[in-house]
Coordinates of C-alpha atoms in Angstrom, one line a residue:
Chain A
M65 CA -14.1 16.3 6.2
L66 CA -12.2 16.7 9.4
R67 CA -10.5 13.3 10.4
H68 CA -9.2 12.3 13.8
L69 CA -6.3 10.8 11.9
D70 CA -5.2 14.4 10.9
E71 CA -4.8 15.3 14.5
E72 CA -2.7 12.2 15.2
L73 CA -0.6 12.9 12.1
K74 CA 0.1 16.5 13.3
E75 CA 1.2 15.1 16.6
L76 CA 3.5 12.6 14.8
H77 CA 4.8 15.5 12.6
R78 CA 5.6 17.5 15.8
D79 CA 7.7 14.6 17.2
I80 CA 9.6 14.1 14.0
L81 CA 10.4 17.8 13.9
K82 CA 11.6 17.7 17.6
M83 CA 13.8 14.7 16.7
A84 CA 15.2 16.6 13.6
V85 CA 16.0 19.6 15.7
S86 CA 17.8 17.6 18.4
V87 CA 19.8 15.8 15.8
Q88 CA 20.8 18.9 14.0
E89 CA 22.0 20.3 17.3
S90 CA 24.0 17.2 17.9
I91 CA 25.8 17.4 14.6
F92 CA 26.5 21.1 15.1
K93 CA 27.8 20.6 18.6
S94 CA 30.0 17.7 17.6
I95 CA 31.6 19.7 14.7
E96 CA 31.9 22.8 16.9
S97 CA 33.7 20.7 19.6
L98 CA 36.2 19.6 17.0
R99 CA 36.8 23.2 15.8
S100 CA 37.0 24.9 19.1
R101 CA 38.5 21.9 20.9
D102 CA 35.7 22.2 23.5
K103 CA 35.4 19.0 25.5
Y104 CA 32.2 20.2 27.3
L105 CA 30.4 20.4 23.9
A106 CA 31.7 17.0 23.0
Q107 CA 30.5 15.5 26.2
D108 CA 27.1 17.2 25.9
V109 CA 26.5 15.4 22.5
I110 CA 27.4 12.1 24.1
N111 CA 25.2 12.7 27.2
T112 CA 22.1 13.8 25.3
D113 CA 22.1 10.9 22.8
N114 CA 19.9 8.8 25.0
K115 CA 17.1 11.4 24.8
I116 CA 17.3 11.1 21.0
D117 CA 17.2 7.2 21.3
E118 CA 14.0 7.5 23.5
L119 CA 12.3 9.9 21.1
E120 CA 13.1 7.4 18.3
L121 CA 11.2 4.7 20.2
V122 CA 8.3 7.0 20.8
I123 CA 8.0 7.9 17.1
D124 CA 8.4 4.3 16.0
E125 CA 5.6 3.3 18.3
K126 CA 3.4 6.0 17.2
C127 CA 3.8 5.1 13.6
I128 CA 3.0 1.4 14.3
D129 CA 0.0 2.4 16.3
L130 CA -1.3 4.6 13.5
I131 CA -0.9 1.8 10.9
A132 CA -2.5 -0.8 13.2
L133 CA -5.4 1.5 14.3
Y134 CA -6.2 3.5 11.2
Q135 CA -5.0 1.2 8.3
P136 CA -3.9 4.3 6.4
M137 CA -3.9 4.4 2.7
A138 CA -2.2 6.3 -0.2
G139 CA -0.8 9.7 0.9
D140 CA -1.4 8.9 4.6
L141 CA 0.4 5.6 4.3
R142 CA 3.3 7.1 2.5
Y143 CA 3.6 9.9 5.1
I144 CA 3.7 7.4 8.0
T145 CA 6.1 4.9 6.4
T146 CA 8.4 7.8 5.4
G147 CA 8.2 9.2 8.9
M148 CA 9.3 5.8 10.3
K149 CA 12.3 5.6 7.8
I150 CA 13.4 9.2 8.5
N151 CA 13.1 8.5 12.2
T152 CA 15.7 5.7 11.8
E153 CA 18.0 7.8 9.6
L154 CA 17.9 10.7 12.1
E155 CA 18.8 8.4 15.0
R156 CA 21.7 7.1 13.1
I157 CA 22.9 10.5 12.3
A158 CA 22.8 11.3 16.0
D159 CA 24.9 8.2 16.7
I160 CA 27.5 9.5 14.2
A161 CA 27.5 12.9 16.0
V162 CA 28.5 10.9 19.1
D163 CA 31.3 9.1 17.2
I164 CA 32.5 12.5 16.0
S165 CA 32.5 13.8 19.5
Q166 CA 34.4 10.8 20.8
R167 CA 37.1 11.2 18.1
S168 CA 37.1 15.0 18.9
L169 CA 37.9 14.2 22.6
V170 CA 40.8 12.0 21.5
L171 CA 42.2 14.7 19.3
M172 CA 42.0 17.3 22.1
E173 CA 44.6 15.4 24.1
K174 CA 47.3 16.2 21.6
P175 CA 48.3 19.2 19.6
L176 CA 46.6 19.9 16.3
L177 CA 48.0 17.7 13.6
K178 CA 47.3 20.3 10.8
P179 CA 45.0 23.2 10.3
L180 CA 41.6 21.9 9.3
V181 CA 40.6 23.0 5.8
D182 CA 38.5 20.4 4.0
I183 CA 36.9 18.9 7.0
P184 CA 35.1 22.2 7.9
K185 CA 34.0 22.4 4.3
L186 CA 32.7 18.8 4.5
S187 CA 30.9 19.5 7.8
Q188 CA 29.2 22.4 6.2
V189 CA 28.0 20.3 3.3
S190 CA 26.7 17.7 5.7
Q191 CA 24.8 20.2 7.9
D192 CA 23.4 21.8 4.8
M193 CA 22.3 18.5 3.4
V194 CA 20.6 17.4 6.6
G195 CA 19.0 20.8 7.1
D196 CA 17.6 20.8 3.5
A197 CA 16.5 17.2 3.7
I198 CA 14.4 18.0 6.8
D199 CA 13.1 21.2 5.2
A200 CA 12.0 19.1 2.2
F201 CA 10.2 16.8 4.5
I202 CA 8.4 19.6 6.3
K203 CA 7.5 21.5 3.1
R204 CA 6.8 18.3 1.1
D205 CA 9.2 19.7 -1.4
A206 CA 10.5 17.0 -3.8
Q207 CA 12.5 19.6 -5.7
L208 CA 14.6 20.5 -2.7
A209 CA 14.9 16.7 -1.9
R210 CA 16.3 16.2 -5.4
K211 CA 18.9 18.9 -4.7
V212 CA 20.0 17.2 -1.5
A213 CA 20.3 13.8 -3.2
L214 CA 22.4 15.3 -5.9
A215 CA 24.7 17.2 -3.5
D216 CA 26.0 13.8 -2.1
A217 CA 28.7 13.8 -4.9
E218 CA 30.4 16.9 -3.4
A219 CA 30.5 15.2 -0.1
D220 CA 32.2 12.2 -1.6
R221 CA 34.7 14.5 -3.4
L222 CA 35.6 16.3 -0.2
R223 CA 36.0 13.0 1.8
N224 CA 38.4 11.7 -0.9
L225 CA 40.4 14.9 -0.7
V226 CA 40.8 14.6 3.1
Q227 CA 41.6 10.9 2.9
D228 CA 44.3 11.3 0.2
E229 CA 46.0 14.1 2.1
L230 CA 46.0 12.3 5.5
I231 CA 47.3 9.0 4.0
N232 CA 49.9 10.5 1.7
E233 CA 51.2 13.4 3.8
Y234 CA 50.9 12.0 7.3
L235 CA 50.3 8.3 7.6
A236 CA 52.8 7.3 5.0
C237 CA 55.5 9.8 6.1
D238 CA 55.3 9.8 9.8
P239 CA 53.8 6.9 11.7
K240 CA 53.9 8.9 15.0
T241 CA 51.0 11.0 13.6
A242 CA 48.9 7.8 13.0
D243 CA 46.5 8.2 16.0
R244 CA 45.5 11.8 15.1
A245 CA 45.6 11.1 11.3
V246 CA 43.3 8.1 11.8
A247 CA 40.9 10.1 14.0
L248 CA 40.6 12.7 11.4
L249 CA 40.2 10.1 8.7
L250 CA 37.3 8.6 10.7
I251 CA 35.7 12.0 11.2
A252 CA 35.8 12.6 7.4
R253 CA 34.2 9.2 6.9
Y254 CA 31.5 10.0 9.6
L255 CA 30.7 13.3 7.9
E256 CA 30.4 11.6 4.6
R257 CA 28.0 9.0 6.2
I258 CA 25.9 11.8 7.6
C259 CA 25.5 13.0 4.0
D260 CA 24.5 9.5 2.9
H261 CA 21.7 9.5 5.6
A262 CA 20.6 12.9 4.4
T263 CA 20.4 11.5 0.9
N264 CA 18.3 8.6 2.2
I265 CA 15.9 11.1 3.9
A266 CA 15.7 13.1 0.6
E267 CA 14.9 10.0 -1.4
D268 CA 12.2 9.0 1.1
V269 CA 10.7 12.5 0.8
I270 CA 10.5 12.1 -2.9
Y271 CA 8.6 8.8 -2.5
M272 CA 6.3 10.5 0.1
V273 CA 5.5 13.4 -2.2
E274 CA 5.5 11.8 -5.7
A275 CA 5.1 8.1 -4.9
K276 CA 8.1 7.6 -7.1
V277 CA 11.0 5.3 -5.9
V278 CA 14.3 6.9 -6.7
K279 CA 16.4 4.9 -4.3
H280 CA 19.1 3.0 -6.2
H281 CA 17.9 4.7 -9.4
P282 CA 20.0 7.8 -9.6
E283 CA 18.8 8.4 -13.2
E284 CA 15.3 9.1 -11.6
L285 CA 16.7 12.1 -9.7
K286 CA 17.2 14.3 -12.8
Chain B
M183 CA -10.2 -9.0 -27.2
D184 CA -7.0 -9.6 -25.2
N185 CA -6.6 -13.3 -24.2
N186 CA -6.3 -12.3 -20.5
V187 CA -9.6 -10.3 -20.6
K188 CA -12.6 -12.4 -19.5
M189 CA -15.2 -9.7 -19.6
Q190 CA -15.2 -6.3 -21.0
A191 CA -17.5 -3.3 -20.6
K192 CA -17.3 -0.8 -23.5
N193 CA -18.6 2.8 -23.3
V194 CA -21.4 1.8 -20.9
D195 CA -24.2 4.2 -20.1
F196 CA -27.0 3.0 -17.8
F197 CA -30.2 4.7 -16.9
Y198 CA -33.0 4.0 -14.4
G199 CA -35.8 5.8 -16.1
K200 CA -34.4 9.3 -16.6
N201 CA -31.7 8.9 -13.9
Q202 CA -28.3 8.2 -15.4
A203 CA -26.5 5.7 -13.1
L204 CA -23.4 5.0 -15.2
N205 CA -21.6 7.4 -17.5
N206 CA -19.4 6.0 -20.3
V207 CA -17.8 3.3 -18.3
S208 CA -15.2 1.1 -20.0
L209 CA -13.3 -1.5 -18.0
D210 CA -11.8 -5.0 -18.5
I211 CA -12.2 -7.9 -16.1
Y212 CA -9.0 -10.0 -16.3
A213 CA -9.2 -13.8 -16.2
N214 CA -8.2 -15.5 -13.0
K215 CA -7.8 -12.2 -11.2
V216 CA -9.9 -10.5 -8.6
T217 CA -11.2 -7.1 -9.6
A218 CA -12.7 -4.9 -6.8
M219 CA -15.1 -2.1 -7.3
I220 CA -15.0 0.6 -4.6
G221 CA -16.9 3.9 -4.1
P222 CA -19.5 5.5 -1.9
S223 CA -23.1 4.3 -1.8
G224 CA -25.0 5.2 -4.9
C225 CA -21.9 5.6 -7.0
G226 CA -23.0 2.9 -9.5
K227 CA -20.7 0.0 -8.7
S228 CA -23.4 -2.5 -7.9
T229 CA -25.4 -1.4 -10.9
F230 CA -22.2 -1.9 -13.0
I231 CA -21.6 -5.4 -11.9
R232 CA -25.2 -6.4 -12.3
L233 CA -24.7 -5.6 -16.0
F234 CA -22.2 -8.5 -16.3
N235 CA -25.0 -11.1 -15.9
R236 CA -27.9 -9.1 -17.2
M237 CA -29.6 -8.8 -13.8
N238 CA -30.5 -5.1 -14.4
E239 CA -32.8 -6.1 -17.2
L240 CA -35.1 -7.6 -14.5
V241 CA -35.6 -3.9 -13.4
P242 CA -38.3 -2.1 -15.3
H243 CA -37.7 1.1 -17.3
T244 CA -33.9 0.7 -17.5
I245 CA -31.8 1.6 -20.5
L246 CA -28.4 0.4 -21.4
H247 CA -26.0 1.8 -24.0
G248 CA -22.7 0.3 -24.8
K249 CA -21.5 -3.2 -24.9
I250 CA -20.6 -5.9 -22.5
F251 CA -18.6 -8.9 -23.6
L252 CA -18.0 -12.3 -22.1
D253 CA -15.0 -13.6 -23.9
D254 CA -15.9 -12.7 -27.5
L255 CA -19.7 -12.9 -26.9
E256 CA -21.7 -9.7 -26.7
I257 CA -24.0 -10.8 -23.9
N258 CA -26.8 -8.4 -24.8
S259 CA -27.2 -9.4 -28.4
P260 CA -30.6 -10.7 -29.3
L261 CA -29.7 -14.4 -29.8
V262 CA -28.0 -14.8 -26.4
D263 CA -30.0 -16.5 -23.7
A264 CA -29.9 -14.5 -20.4
V265 CA -30.2 -17.7 -18.4
D266 CA -27.1 -19.1 -20.0
I267 CA -25.2 -15.9 -19.2
R268 CA -26.4 -16.1 -15.6
R269 CA -25.0 -19.7 -15.4
R270 CA -21.7 -18.6 -16.8
V271 CA -21.6 -15.5 -14.7
G272 CA -22.7 -16.4 -11.2
M273 CA -23.6 -14.0 -8.4
V274 CA -23.3 -13.9 -4.7
F275 CA -25.2 -11.2 -2.8
Q276 CA -24.7 -9.2 0.4
K277 CA -27.3 -11.2 2.2
P278 CA -26.9 -15.0 1.8
N279 CA -29.9 -16.3 -0.1
P280 CA -30.0 -20.0 0.1
F281 CA -33.2 -21.6 -1.3
P282 CA -35.6 -22.8 1.5
K283 CA -34.5 -26.4 0.7
S284 CA -32.0 -28.9 2.0
I285 CA -28.2 -28.2 1.7
F286 CA -28.0 -30.9 -1.0
E287 CA -30.9 -29.5 -3.1
N288 CA -29.5 -26.0 -2.9
I289 CA -26.5 -27.3 -4.9
S290 CA -28.3 -29.9 -7.1
Y291 CA -31.1 -27.5 -8.1
G292 CA -29.1 -25.7 -10.9
L293 CA -27.9 -29.0 -12.3
K294 CA -31.5 -30.4 -12.5
V295 CA -32.7 -27.1 -14.0
N296 CA -30.0 -27.6 -16.7
G297 CA -31.4 -31.0 -17.5
I298 CA -28.9 -33.3 -15.7
K299 CA -30.5 -36.4 -14.3
D300 CA -27.6 -38.7 -13.6
K301 CA -27.9 -39.2 -9.8
A302 CA -24.2 -40.3 -9.3
F303 CA -23.0 -37.3 -11.3
I304 CA -25.1 -35.0 -9.3
E305 CA -24.0 -36.4 -6.0
Q306 CA -20.3 -36.1 -7.1
K307 CA -20.9 -32.5 -8.3
V308 CA -22.5 -31.5 -5.0
E309 CA -19.6 -32.9 -3.1
D310 CA -17.0 -31.3 -5.3
S311 CA -18.7 -27.9 -5.2
L312 CA -19.1 -28.0 -1.5
K313 CA -15.4 -28.9 -1.2
K314 CA -14.3 -26.1 -3.5
A315 CA -16.3 -23.7 -1.4
V316 CA -14.6 -25.1 1.7
I317 CA -17.8 -26.0 3.5
W318 CA -18.0 -29.8 2.9
D319 CA -16.4 -30.7 6.2
E320 CA -19.0 -28.6 8.0
V321 CA -22.1 -30.0 6.2
K322 CA -21.2 -33.5 4.9
C323 CA -23.1 -35.3 7.7
R324 CA -26.2 -33.2 7.3
L325 CA -26.7 -32.7 3.6
N326 CA -30.5 -33.2 4.1
D327 CA -30.8 -30.5 6.7
S328 CA -32.4 -27.3 5.7
A329 CA -29.9 -24.7 4.4
L330 CA -31.6 -22.1 6.5
K331 CA -30.2 -23.8 9.6
L332 CA -26.6 -22.9 8.6
S333 CA -24.9 -19.8 10.1
G334 CA -24.6 -16.7 7.9
G335 CA -21.0 -17.4 6.9
Q336 CA -21.9 -21.0 6.0
Q337 CA -24.9 -19.9 4.0
Q338 CA -22.7 -17.6 2.1
R339 CA -20.2 -20.3 1.2
L340 CA -23.2 -22.5 0.2
C341 CA -24.3 -19.9 -2.2
I342 CA -20.8 -19.8 -3.6
A343 CA -20.9 -23.6 -3.9
R344 CA -24.2 -23.2 -5.8
C345 CA -22.5 -21.0 -8.4
L346 CA -19.6 -23.4 -8.8
A347 CA -21.9 -26.5 -9.3
V348 CA -23.2 -25.1 -12.6
E349 CA -19.6 -24.6 -13.9
T350 CA -19.7 -20.8 -13.8
E351 CA -16.8 -18.9 -15.2
V352 CA -17.1 -15.6 -13.5
I353 CA -18.3 -14.9 -10.0
L354 CA -19.7 -11.6 -9.1
F355 CA -19.7 -10.8 -5.4
D356 CA -21.8 -7.9 -4.2
E357 CA -20.7 -7.0 -0.7
P358 CA -20.4 -10.7 0.2
C359 CA -19.1 -10.1 3.8
A360 CA -21.3 -7.1 4.7
S361 CA -23.4 -9.2 7.1
L362 CA -20.7 -11.5 8.4
D363 CA -18.5 -11.6 11.4
P364 CA -14.7 -11.2 11.1
I365 CA -13.9 -15.0 11.1
S366 CA -16.5 -15.7 8.5
T367 CA -15.3 -12.7 6.5
A368 CA -11.7 -14.1 6.6
K369 CA -13.0 -17.5 5.4
I370 CA -14.8 -15.9 2.4
E371 CA -11.7 -13.8 1.6
E372 CA -9.4 -16.9 1.8
L373 CA -12.0 -18.7 -0.5
I374 CA -12.0 -15.9 -3.0
L375 CA -8.1 -16.0 -3.2
E376 CA -8.4 -19.8 -3.7
L377 CA -11.2 -19.6 -6.3
K378 CA -9.4 -17.1 -8.6
K379 CA -7.1 -20.0 -9.8
D380 CA -10.1 -21.4 -11.6
Y381 CA -12.5 -18.4 -12.0
S382 CA -12.5 -14.7 -12.7
I383 CA -13.8 -12.7 -9.8
V384 CA -15.5 -9.3 -9.4
I385 CA -16.2 -8.0 -6.0
V386 CA -18.0 -4.9 -4.9
T387 CA -17.1 -3.9 -1.4
H388 CA -17.4 -0.9 1.0
N389 CA -14.5 -2.3 3.0
M390 CA -11.4 -0.8 1.6
Q391 CA -9.1 -3.1 3.5
Q392 CA -10.9 -6.0 2.0
A393 CA -10.5 -4.6 -1.5
A394 CA -6.8 -4.2 -0.7
R395 CA -6.4 -7.7 0.7
V396 CA -8.2 -9.7 -1.9
S397 CA -8.1 -7.9 -5.2
D398 CA -5.5 -7.6 -8.0
Y399 CA -7.2 -4.7 -9.7
T400 CA -9.4 -2.0 -8.3
G401 CA -11.8 0.4 -9.9
F402 CA -13.0 3.5 -8.1
F403 CA -16.5 4.8 -9.0
L404 CA -18.0 8.2 -8.1
L405 CA -21.3 9.5 -9.3
G406 CA -21.7 6.9 -12.0
E407 CA -18.2 7.5 -13.4
L408 CA -15.2 5.2 -13.2
V409 CA -12.7 7.7 -11.8
E410 CA -9.6 5.4 -11.7
F411 CA -8.8 1.8 -12.5
G412 CA -5.5 0.1 -11.9
K413 CA -3.5 -2.4 -10.0
T414 CA -4.7 -2.6 -6.4
Q415 CA -1.3 -1.8 -4.9
D416 CA -1.0 1.3 -7.0
I417 CA -4.6 2.5 -6.2
F418 CA -4.0 2.1 -2.5
T419 CA -0.4 3.5 -2.2
S420 CA -0.3 6.0 -5.0
P421 CA -3.6 6.8 -6.7
K422 CA -3.3 9.2 -9.6
E423 CA -6.6 11.0 -9.1
K424 CA -7.1 13.3 -6.2
R425 CA -10.8 12.1 -5.9
T426 CA -9.5 8.5 -5.4
E427 CA -7.0 9.7 -2.8
D428 CA -9.7 11.7 -0.9
Y429 CA -12.0 8.7 -0.9
I430 CA -9.6 5.9 0.2
T431 CA -8.1 8.2 2.9
G432 CA -11.5 9.0 4.2
R433 CA -11.5 12.7 3.2
Y434 CA -14.4 12.4 0.9
G435 CA -17.7 14.1 1.8

């Protein structure tokens, strides 16, 4: 039976995809601005964040309307509540891209502290995790979502590598490098946070598809 | 039988003549819980709950296989009195059906039929029952008025009070709010949640939101079969059967 709700859900899905694409663009641009020391890219991320904020409100409102007007059940209910949660995660990721861009602008004012080795690796992991988490949502693929959630350990490992190197080889040895070392430390932290949000999205997708709560139960992921 | 189980249906088949209305249904009704039966029209849910107080045997040419228990009593065994079962397992119907008598007499009738003559006892029982059904304040000044003068929602609560007066143990509700406005519906729902502290309740409803709001357990019927039975929150958030999912999300049909 064709349901009017299905049309509404399709529209919600389109909005969430639009949000996801904008957020992925923001992450990419913020990381690229750091790599290529491009202040226009960094500025662009900061300037477009309000559009993402607006879209977040639109999606939230749509989800609340659907719950109030259709009183959805079962799979429909899980889809809408998951959409709401993913919406929040995506908006936070976009805020982090703004943070990265701001640190990137600070770093551009001085010479490069060191060639970036592990940060690009970490950025790749974070982009892959976000991309896969969104794919898992679109395809309702719980297996891919599990892969994303399990990848978070690699992000933590890379963040620790960056952190140890910056603290031991720069902050502890030469206080004059502190501003740049702290900026890089923060960026590593931001990238790792993006991975955490991607993990949250993946866990929400598993709930949406399988009605199984894996959040805070890592053993359920295997 | 498990102590928490008040009523139990075991491998129940039911036929209206040659038409099979229920097919091998087994289900437990838990004590002091609300159990909702949902499903499309004609799925057998009303037929099923009418088995719990032997109402179906009033319909000619019906056949029942399987067993129904109230506590440990098999209610269809030859020595069991149907009238006694109907006192212990009360029923409230879709359309309020007060007797064409006064409000007081509607409640006292069951007591008198059961041989109680003590006037003071009857008066107290009438008051207690009307209070429990949360209608006392609305009718206490006009107990001798005809029950038919009450609004639909009030009549329905009067019918609930009528069950309570004869010390029923289980209350079967067959679409109790189908003919009521939203405020009266809310009152009945609140009342059901209050009553489950003292009674075991079964409710048949077409209103899925109502089942979700008031029940602890839900059974989904389709074509005479109990497709799925479980905790209400599981049925409405993560049903195991695709047929249940399709029905509760409005895809059925």
